[in-house]
PDB file of C-alpha atoms in Angstrom:
ATOM      1  CA  MET A   1     -26.232  -7.996  12.366  1.00 50.00           C
ATOM      2  CA  GLY A   2     -26.073  -5.796  15.837  1.00 52.00           C
ATOM      3  CA  LYS A   3     -26.424  -1.936  16.128  1.00 68.00           C
ATOM      4  CA  ARG A   4     -23.537   0.154  14.770  1.00 67.00           C
ATOM      5  CA  GLN A   5     -22.399   2.809  17.282  1.00 77.00           C
ATOM      6  CA  ARG A   6     -19.376   4.709  16.257  1.00 81.00           C
ATOM      7  CA  VAL A   7     -16.996   6.050  19.634  1.00 89.00           C
ATOM      8  CA  LEU A   8     -14.280   8.614  18.926  1.00 92.00           C
ATOM      9  CA  ILE A   9     -10.676   8.478  20.093  1.00 92.00           C
ATOM     10  CA  ASP A  10      -8.752  11.772  21.041  1.00 93.00           C
ATOM     11  CA  ILE A  11      -5.411  11.184  19.310  1.00 92.00           C
ATOM     12  CA  GLU A  12      -4.823  14.864  20.971  1.00 91.00           C
ATOM     13  CA  LYS A  13      -4.638  13.112  24.336  1.00 81.00           C
ATOM     14  CA  GLN A  14      -3.871   9.437  23.299  1.00 65.00           C
ATOM     15  CA  ALA A  15      -1.010   7.706  21.590  1.00 49.00           C
ATOM     16  CA  GLY A  16      -1.445   6.099  18.182  1.00 44.00           C
ATOM     17  CA  SER A  17      -3.782   6.045  14.941  1.00 40.00           C
ATOM     18  CA  LEU A  18      -5.059   2.301  15.174  1.00 41.00           C
ATOM     19  CA  ILE A  19      -8.665   2.268  13.765  1.00 41.00           C
ATOM     20  CA  GLN A  20     -10.494  -0.855  15.554  1.00 44.00           C
ATOM     21  CA  GLU A  21     -14.046  -2.303  15.631  1.00 43.00           C
ATOM     22  CA  ILE A  22     -14.688  -3.981  19.046  1.00 44.00           C
ATOM     23  CA  PRO A  23     -17.646  -6.111  19.496  1.00 46.00           C
ATOM     24  CA  ALA A  24     -19.413  -5.800  22.686  1.00 50.00           C
ATOM     25  CA  LYS A  25     -23.192  -6.981  23.795  1.00 54.00           C
ATOM     26  CA  GLY A  26     -24.172  -7.120  20.381  1.00 58.00           C
ATOM     27  CA  VAL A  27     -23.644  -3.730  19.238  1.00 59.00           C
ATOM     28  CA  ARG A  28     -21.019  -3.223  17.013  1.00 71.00           C
ATOM     29  CA  ILE A  29     -18.551  -0.551  18.287  1.00 74.00           C
ATOM     30  CA  GLU A  30     -16.634   1.193  15.445  1.00 78.00           C
ATOM     31  CA  THR A  31     -13.388   3.262  17.282  1.00 85.00           C
ATOM     32  CA  VAL A  32     -12.056   6.208  14.718  1.00 90.00           C
ATOM     33  CA  MET A  33      -9.167   8.285  15.229  1.00 93.00           C
ATOM     34  CA  ALA A  34     -10.362  12.086  16.021  1.00 96.00           C
ATOM     35  CA  GLY A  35      -8.368  15.492  16.563  1.00 96.00           C
ATOM     36  CA  LYS A  36      -5.177  16.682  14.923  1.00 96.00           C
ATOM     37  CA  THR A  37      -1.405  15.792  14.493  1.00 95.00           C
ATOM     38  CA  VAL A  38       1.481  17.982  12.806  1.00 95.00           C
ATOM     39  CA  MET A  39       3.772  16.752  10.873  1.00 94.00           C
ATOM     40  CA  ASN A  40       6.307  19.458  10.886  1.00 94.00           C
ATOM     41  CA  THR A  41       9.221  19.059   7.874  1.00 90.00           C
ATOM     42  CA  PRO A  42      12.740  18.843   9.159  1.00 85.00           C
ATOM     43  CA  LEU A  43      13.759  23.000   8.928  1.00 78.00           C
ATOM     44  CA  LEU A  44      17.005  22.042   6.896  1.00 80.00           C
ATOM     45  CA  GLU A  45      14.684  20.493   4.416  1.00 83.00           C
ATOM     46  CA  ARG A  46      11.834  23.049   4.909  1.00 78.00           C
ATOM     47  CA  ASN A  47      14.822  25.663   3.331  1.00 83.00           C
ATOM     48  CA  THR A  48      15.734  23.687   0.058  1.00 92.00           C
ATOM     49  CA  PRO A  49      14.249  25.146  -3.276  1.00 95.00           C
ATOM     50  CA  ILE A  50      10.825  22.710  -3.552  1.00 96.00           C
ATOM     51  CA  TYR A  51       9.755  24.318  -0.657  1.00 95.00           C
ATOM     52  CA  GLN A  52      10.277  28.054  -1.396  1.00 94.00           C
ATOM     53  CA  MET A  53       9.372  27.724  -4.604  1.00 97.00           C
ATOM     54  CA  LEU A  54       5.988  26.581  -2.948  1.00 97.00           C
ATOM     55  CA  ASP A  55       5.721  28.769  -0.355  1.00 96.00           C
ATOM     56  CA  HIS A  56       6.654  31.655  -2.964  1.00 96.00           C
ATOM     57  CA  SER A  57       4.490  30.813  -5.407  1.00 98.00           C
ATOM     58  CA  PHE A  58       1.973  28.858  -4.126  1.00 98.00           C
ATOM     59  CA  ASP A  59       1.474  29.994  -0.969  1.00 98.00           C
ATOM     60  CA  ILE A  60       1.726  26.760   0.329  1.00 98.00           C
ATOM     61  CA  SER A  61       4.352  27.071   3.211  1.00 96.00           C
ATOM     62  CA  PHE A  62       5.360  23.153   4.867  1.00 95.00           C
ATOM     63  CA  CYS A  63       4.994  23.560   8.446  1.00 94.00           C
ATOM     64  CA  THR A  64       8.472  23.339  10.359  1.00 91.00           C
ATOM     65  CA  ASP A  65       7.809  24.435  14.450  1.00 90.00           C
ATOM     66  CA  SER A  66       4.159  23.878  14.390  1.00 92.00           C
ATOM     67  CA  VAL A  67       2.325  22.351  17.542  1.00 94.00           C
ATOM     68  CA  ILE A  68      -1.262  21.224  18.017  1.00 94.00           C
ATOM     69  CA  GLY A  69      -2.202  24.704  19.901  1.00 93.00           C
ATOM     70  CA  ASP A  70      -1.839  26.100  17.092  1.00 95.00           C
ATOM     71  CA  PHE A  71      -4.717  25.144  15.456  1.00 96.00           C
ATOM     72  CA  LEU A  72      -7.689  25.707  17.369  1.00 94.00           C
ATOM     73  CA  PHE A  73     -10.369  23.636  15.442  1.00 97.00           C
ATOM     74  CA  TYR A  74     -11.729  19.930  15.899  1.00 97.00           C
ATOM     75  CA  PRO A  75     -11.770  17.717  12.923  1.00 97.00           C
ATOM     76  CA  ILE A  76     -12.941  14.357  12.529  1.00 96.00           C
ATOM     77  CA  PRO A  77     -11.133  11.801  11.636  1.00 96.00           C
ATOM     78  CA  GLU A  78      -7.526  12.388  12.198  1.00 96.00           C
ATOM     79  CA  PHE A  79      -6.205  15.741  10.152  1.00 97.00           C
ATOM     80  CA  ALA A  80      -2.376  15.203   9.598  1.00 96.00           C
ATOM     81  CA  ILE A  81      -1.775  19.320   9.311  1.00 97.00           C
ATOM     82  CA  PHE A  82       1.366  19.379   7.155  1.00 96.00           C
ATOM     83  CA  ALA A  83       1.128  22.930   5.651  1.00 97.00           C
ATOM     84  CA  VAL A  84      -0.442  26.625   6.233  1.00 98.00           C
ATOM     85  CA  ASP A  85      -0.828  29.183   3.640  1.00 98.00           C
ATOM     86  CA  SER A  86      -0.851  33.493   4.129  1.00 96.00           C
ATOM     87  CA  GLU A  87      -5.368  33.174   4.168  1.00 95.00           C
ATOM     88  CA  GLY A  88      -4.928  31.276   7.717  1.00 96.00           C
ATOM     89  CA  GLY A  89      -5.643  28.564   6.303  1.00 97.00           C
ATOM     90  CA  CYS A  90      -4.238  25.031   6.621  1.00 98.00           C
ATOM     91  CA  MET A  91      -3.644  21.630   4.903  1.00 98.00           C
ATOM     92  CA  GLY A  92      -3.942  18.192   5.902  1.00 97.00           C
ATOM     93  CA  THR A  93      -3.931  14.343   5.257  1.00 97.00           C
ATOM     94  CA  ILE A  94      -7.564  13.120   6.168  1.00 96.00           C
ATOM     95  CA  GLY A  95      -7.385  10.013   8.315  1.00 94.00           C
ATOM     96  CA  GLY A  96      -3.998   9.391   8.864  1.00 90.00           C
ATOM     97  CA  CYS A  97      -0.328  10.568   7.962  1.00 88.00           C
ATOM     98  CA  GLY A  98       0.498  10.488   4.083  1.00 81.00           C
ATOM     99  CA  GLY A  99       3.533  11.227   1.612  1.00 78.00           C
ATOM    100  CA  LEU A 100       4.001  11.673  -1.399  1.00 78.00           C
ATOM    101  CA  GLU A 101       3.810   8.690  -3.248  1.00 79.00           C
ATOM    102  CA  ASP A 102       0.813   7.713  -0.630  1.00 77.00           C
ATOM    103  CA  ASP A 103      -2.670   7.414  -2.839  1.00 82.00           C
ATOM    104  CA  ARG A 104      -4.366   6.380   0.932  1.00 89.00           C
ATOM    105  CA  TYR A 105      -5.274  10.111   2.110  1.00 94.00           C
ATOM    106  CA  ALA A 106      -7.208  12.226   1.014  1.00 96.00           C
ATOM    107  CA  VAL A 107      -6.155  16.074   1.592  1.00 97.00           C
ATOM    108  CA  GLY A 108      -8.862  18.563   3.274  1.00 97.00           C
ATOM    109  CA  TYR A 109      -8.187  22.810   3.796  1.00 98.00           C
ATOM    110  CA  VAL A 110      -9.420  24.102   6.503  1.00 98.00           C
ATOM    111  CA  SER A 111      -9.788  27.581   7.360  1.00 94.00           C
ATOM    112  CA  GLY A 112     -10.920  28.798  10.489  1.00 86.00           C
ATOM    113  CA  ALA A 113     -13.920  26.395  11.702  1.00 86.00           C
ATOM    114  CA  LYS A 114     -14.621  25.525   8.266  1.00 92.00           C
ATOM    115  CA  GLY A 115     -13.358  22.691   6.801  1.00 95.00           C
ATOM    116  CA  TYR A 116     -13.203  20.484   3.083  1.00 96.00           C
ATOM    117  CA  LYS A 117     -11.658  17.983   0.794  1.00 97.00           C
ATOM    118  CA  VAL A 118      -9.921  18.626  -1.798  1.00 98.00           C
ATOM    119  CA  ALA A 119      -8.435  16.595  -3.400  1.00 97.00           C
ATOM    120  CA  GLY A 120      -7.780  12.507  -3.337  1.00 95.00           C
ATOM    121  CA  SER A 121      -4.032  12.088  -2.394  1.00 95.00           C
ATOM    122  CA  ILE A 122      -1.134  14.507  -1.825  1.00 95.00           C
ATOM    123  CA  LYS A 123      -0.455  13.681  -5.114  1.00 96.00           C
ATOM    124  CA  ASP A 124      -3.399  15.257  -6.637  1.00 97.00           C
ATOM    125  CA  PHE A 125      -3.311  18.206  -4.315  1.00 98.00           C
ATOM    126  CA  LEU A 126       0.100  19.075  -5.730  1.00 98.00           C
ATOM    127  CA  GLU A 127      -1.130  18.858  -9.304  1.00 98.00           C
ATOM    128  CA  MET A 128      -4.180  21.261  -8.409  1.00 98.00           C
ATOM    129  CA  ALA A 129      -2.121  23.230  -6.657  1.00 98.00           C
ATOM    130  CA  ILE A 130       0.838  24.569  -9.374  1.00 98.00           C
ATOM    131  CA  TYR A 131      -1.749  23.828 -12.267  1.00 99.00           C
ATOM    132  CA  TYR A 132      -4.322  26.020 -10.852  1.00 99.00           C
ATOM    133  CA  PRO A 133      -2.735  28.027  -7.947  1.00 98.00           C
ATOM    134  CA  CYS A 134      -6.334  29.454  -8.126  1.00 98.00           C
ATOM    135  CA  TRP A 135      -8.061  26.536  -6.526  1.00 98.00           C
ATOM    136  CA  ARG A 136      -8.627  28.040  -3.012  1.00 98.00           C
ATOM    137  CA  GLU A 137     -11.040  31.003  -4.837  1.00 98.00           C
ATOM    138  CA  VAL A 138     -12.378  28.269  -6.936  1.00 98.00           C
ATOM    139  CA  ALA A 139     -13.593  26.088  -3.744  1.00 97.00           C
ATOM    140  CA  ARG A 140     -14.974  29.435  -2.366  1.00 96.00           C
ATOM    141  CA  CYS A 141     -17.098  30.063  -5.700  1.00 97.00           C
ATOM    142  CA  ILE A 142     -18.232  26.628  -5.665  1.00 96.00           C
ATOM    143  CA  ARG A 143     -19.417  26.416  -2.074  1.00 94.00           C
ATOM    144  CA  GLN A 144     -21.209  29.982  -2.401  1.00 95.00           C
ATOM    145  CA  ASN A 145     -22.902  29.216  -5.570  1.00 95.00           C
ATOM    146  CA  LEU A 146     -21.115  32.564  -7.273  1.00 97.00           C
ATOM    147  CA  PRO A 147     -20.172  32.307 -11.122  1.00 97.00           C
ATOM    148  CA  TYR A 148     -16.597  32.131 -11.687  1.00 97.00           C
ATOM    149  CA  SER A 149     -14.113  31.612 -15.001  1.00 98.00           C
ATOM    150  CA  ILE A 150     -11.383  29.714 -14.310  1.00 97.00           C
ATOM    151  CA  THR A 151      -9.181  31.399 -17.158  1.00 97.00           C
ATOM    152  CA  ASN A 152      -9.529  34.725 -15.201  1.00 98.00           C
ATOM    153  CA  LEU A 153      -8.352  33.692 -11.890  1.00 98.00           C
ATOM    154  CA  LEU A 154      -5.536  31.520 -13.308  1.00 97.00           C
ATOM    155  CA  GLU A 155      -4.673  34.802 -15.212  1.00 97.00           C
ATOM    156  CA  ALA A 156      -5.179  37.178 -11.987  1.00 97.00           C
ATOM    157  CA  TYR A 157      -2.880  34.694 -10.388  1.00 97.00           C
ATOM    158  CA  GLU A 158      -0.374  34.545 -12.359  1.00 96.00           C
ATOM    159  CA  GLU A 159      -0.070  38.202 -12.859  1.00 96.00           C
ATOM    160  CA  SER A 160       0.541  38.682  -9.295  1.00 95.00           C
ATOM    161  CA  HIS A 161       3.033  35.635  -8.669  1.00 95.00           C
ATOM    162  CA  PRO A 162       5.208  36.429 -12.063  1.00 94.00           C
ATOM    163  CA  GLN A 163       7.923  33.559 -10.801  1.00 96.00           C
ATOM    164  CA  THR A 164       4.594  30.791 -11.141  1.00 97.00           C
ATOM    165  CA  GLU A 165       5.574  29.352 -14.643  1.00 97.00           C
ATOM    166  CA  GLN A 166       9.168  28.960 -13.824  1.00 98.00           C
ATOM    167  CA  ASP A 167       7.879  27.248 -10.904  1.00 98.00           C
ATOM    168  CA  ARG A 168       5.781  24.860 -12.007  1.00 98.00           C
ATOM    169  CA  LYS A 169       8.101  23.675 -14.043  1.00 98.00           C
ATOM    170  CA  GLN A 170      11.246  23.081 -11.665  1.00 98.00           C
ATOM    171  CA  LEU A 171       8.513  21.352  -9.335  1.00 98.00           C
ATOM    172  CA  SER A 172       6.627  19.358 -12.539  1.00 98.00           C
ATOM    173  CA  LYS A 173      10.350  18.053 -13.122  1.00 97.00           C
ATOM    174  CA  GLN A 174      11.814  17.364  -9.500  1.00 96.00           C
ATOM    175  CA  LEU A 175       8.607  16.102  -7.717  1.00 96.00           C
ATOM    176  CA  SER A 176       7.370  13.935 -11.303  1.00 96.00           C
ATOM    177  CA  LEU A 177       3.976  15.903 -11.265  1.00 97.00           C
ATOM    178  CA  SER A 178       1.753  16.675 -14.538  1.00 97.00           C
ATOM    179  CA  HIS A 179      -1.234  18.748 -15.628  1.00 98.00           C
ATOM    180  CA  ASN A 180      -4.265  16.930 -14.987  1.00 97.00           C
ATOM    181  CA  PRO A 181      -7.004  18.791 -17.243  1.00 97.00           C
ATOM    182  CA  ARG A 182      -9.760  17.385 -14.488  1.00 97.00           C
ATOM    183  CA  SER A 183      -8.373  18.911 -11.600  1.00 98.00           C
ATOM    184  CA  MET A 184     -10.869  20.995 -11.012  1.00 98.00           C
ATOM    185  CA  ASP A 185     -13.772  18.968 -11.628  1.00 97.00           C
ATOM    186  CA  LEU A 186     -11.830  16.454  -9.394  1.00 97.00           C
ATOM    187  CA  LEU A 187     -11.966  19.655  -6.633  1.00 98.00           C
ATOM    188  CA  ALA A 188     -15.825  20.090  -7.706  1.00 97.00           C
ATOM    189  CA  VAL A 189     -16.077  16.325  -6.644  1.00 96.00           C
ATOM    190  CA  CYS A 190     -14.253  16.558  -3.492  1.00 95.00           C
ATOM    191  CA  LEU A 191     -16.349  19.382  -2.155  1.00 95.00           C
ATOM    192  CA  LYS A 192     -19.854  17.590  -2.979  1.00 88.00           C
ATOM    193  CA  LYS A 193     -18.397  14.651  -0.585  1.00 82.00           C
ATOM    194  CA  GLN A 194     -17.772  15.810   2.565  1.00 78.00           C
ATOM    195  CA  ASP A 195     -19.724  13.829   5.267  1.00 82.00           C
ATOM    196  CA  ASP A 196     -16.614  11.623   5.671  1.00 87.00           C
ATOM    197  CA  PHE A 197     -14.733  14.994   6.566  1.00 95.00           C
ATOM    198  CA  LEU A 198     -15.938  17.132   9.583  1.00 96.00           C
ATOM    199  CA  VAL A 199     -14.745  20.094  11.179  1.00 97.00           C
ATOM    200  CA  TYR A 200     -15.815  21.665  14.438  1.00 96.00           C
ATOM    201  CA  ALA A 201     -14.857  24.932  15.845  1.00 96.00           C
ATOM    202  CA  SER A 202     -13.855  23.519  19.172  1.00 95.00           C
ATOM    203  CA  ARG A 203     -13.697  19.782  20.698  1.00 94.00           C
ATOM    204  CA  GLN A 204     -16.484  20.696  23.075  1.00 94.00           C
ATOM    205  CA  GLU A 205     -18.484  21.594  19.924  1.00 96.00           C
ATOM    206  CA  ALA A 206     -17.613  18.314  18.525  1.00 95.00           C
ATOM    207  CA  GLU A 207     -18.838  16.046  21.880  1.00 94.00           C
ATOM    208  CA  ASP A 208     -22.509  17.737  21.438  1.00 94.00           C
ATOM    209  CA  THR A 209     -22.923  15.122  18.403  1.00 92.00           C
ATOM    210  CA  ASN A 210     -20.268  12.994  18.459  1.00 92.00           C
ATOM    211  CA  LEU A 211     -19.626   9.555  20.606  1.00 91.00           C
ATOM    212  CA  PHE A 212     -15.861  10.716  23.135  1.00 92.00           C
ATOM    213  CA  ARG A 213     -14.422   7.434  24.529  1.00 82.00           C
ATOM    214  CA  SER A 214     -13.019   8.691  28.016  1.00 66.00           C
TER     215      SER A 214
END
């Protein structure tokens, strides 16, 4: 077998999102799409109760008119942003654009220039988010190796968001979501496996350690 070399294609500058491998002079070239896309939800759909509940009770505001320029970081591989939150963070699928019924793409969370994988699919993410809306704080504690109590964090969140339980029931029914008692364990596993999702402050920073196709 020849040498293997990874070359990145910036989807922010080039159309398409096909990942392919091209052999060249004994070197196996793996081309990988990198950069951001934004999956905006139509405004009329965004105003439906499902999106309102996700926003008001779980701090997941689906994008409606966002553009790539709103997000300064640079991800590898492709990161399809579908929602933002009140903390300035954003959520998206890693490696391509996925939906609720699509389990091909994991979900990542980016805040500032720091990003990490948080769930194996959009469905896993939503189940975690509505049953454990304190997941952001849990993730911070895990990443900083700080002690925490899921029970205490959950109680504190629900005290400050009184509609949580009612909206949780509605969302579970309408989106066919269920409580997964292992959601926090799966979050911890995701946080320990970050080599396949890298976030840089800018493309220029990414160019320092990665090869881009011109």
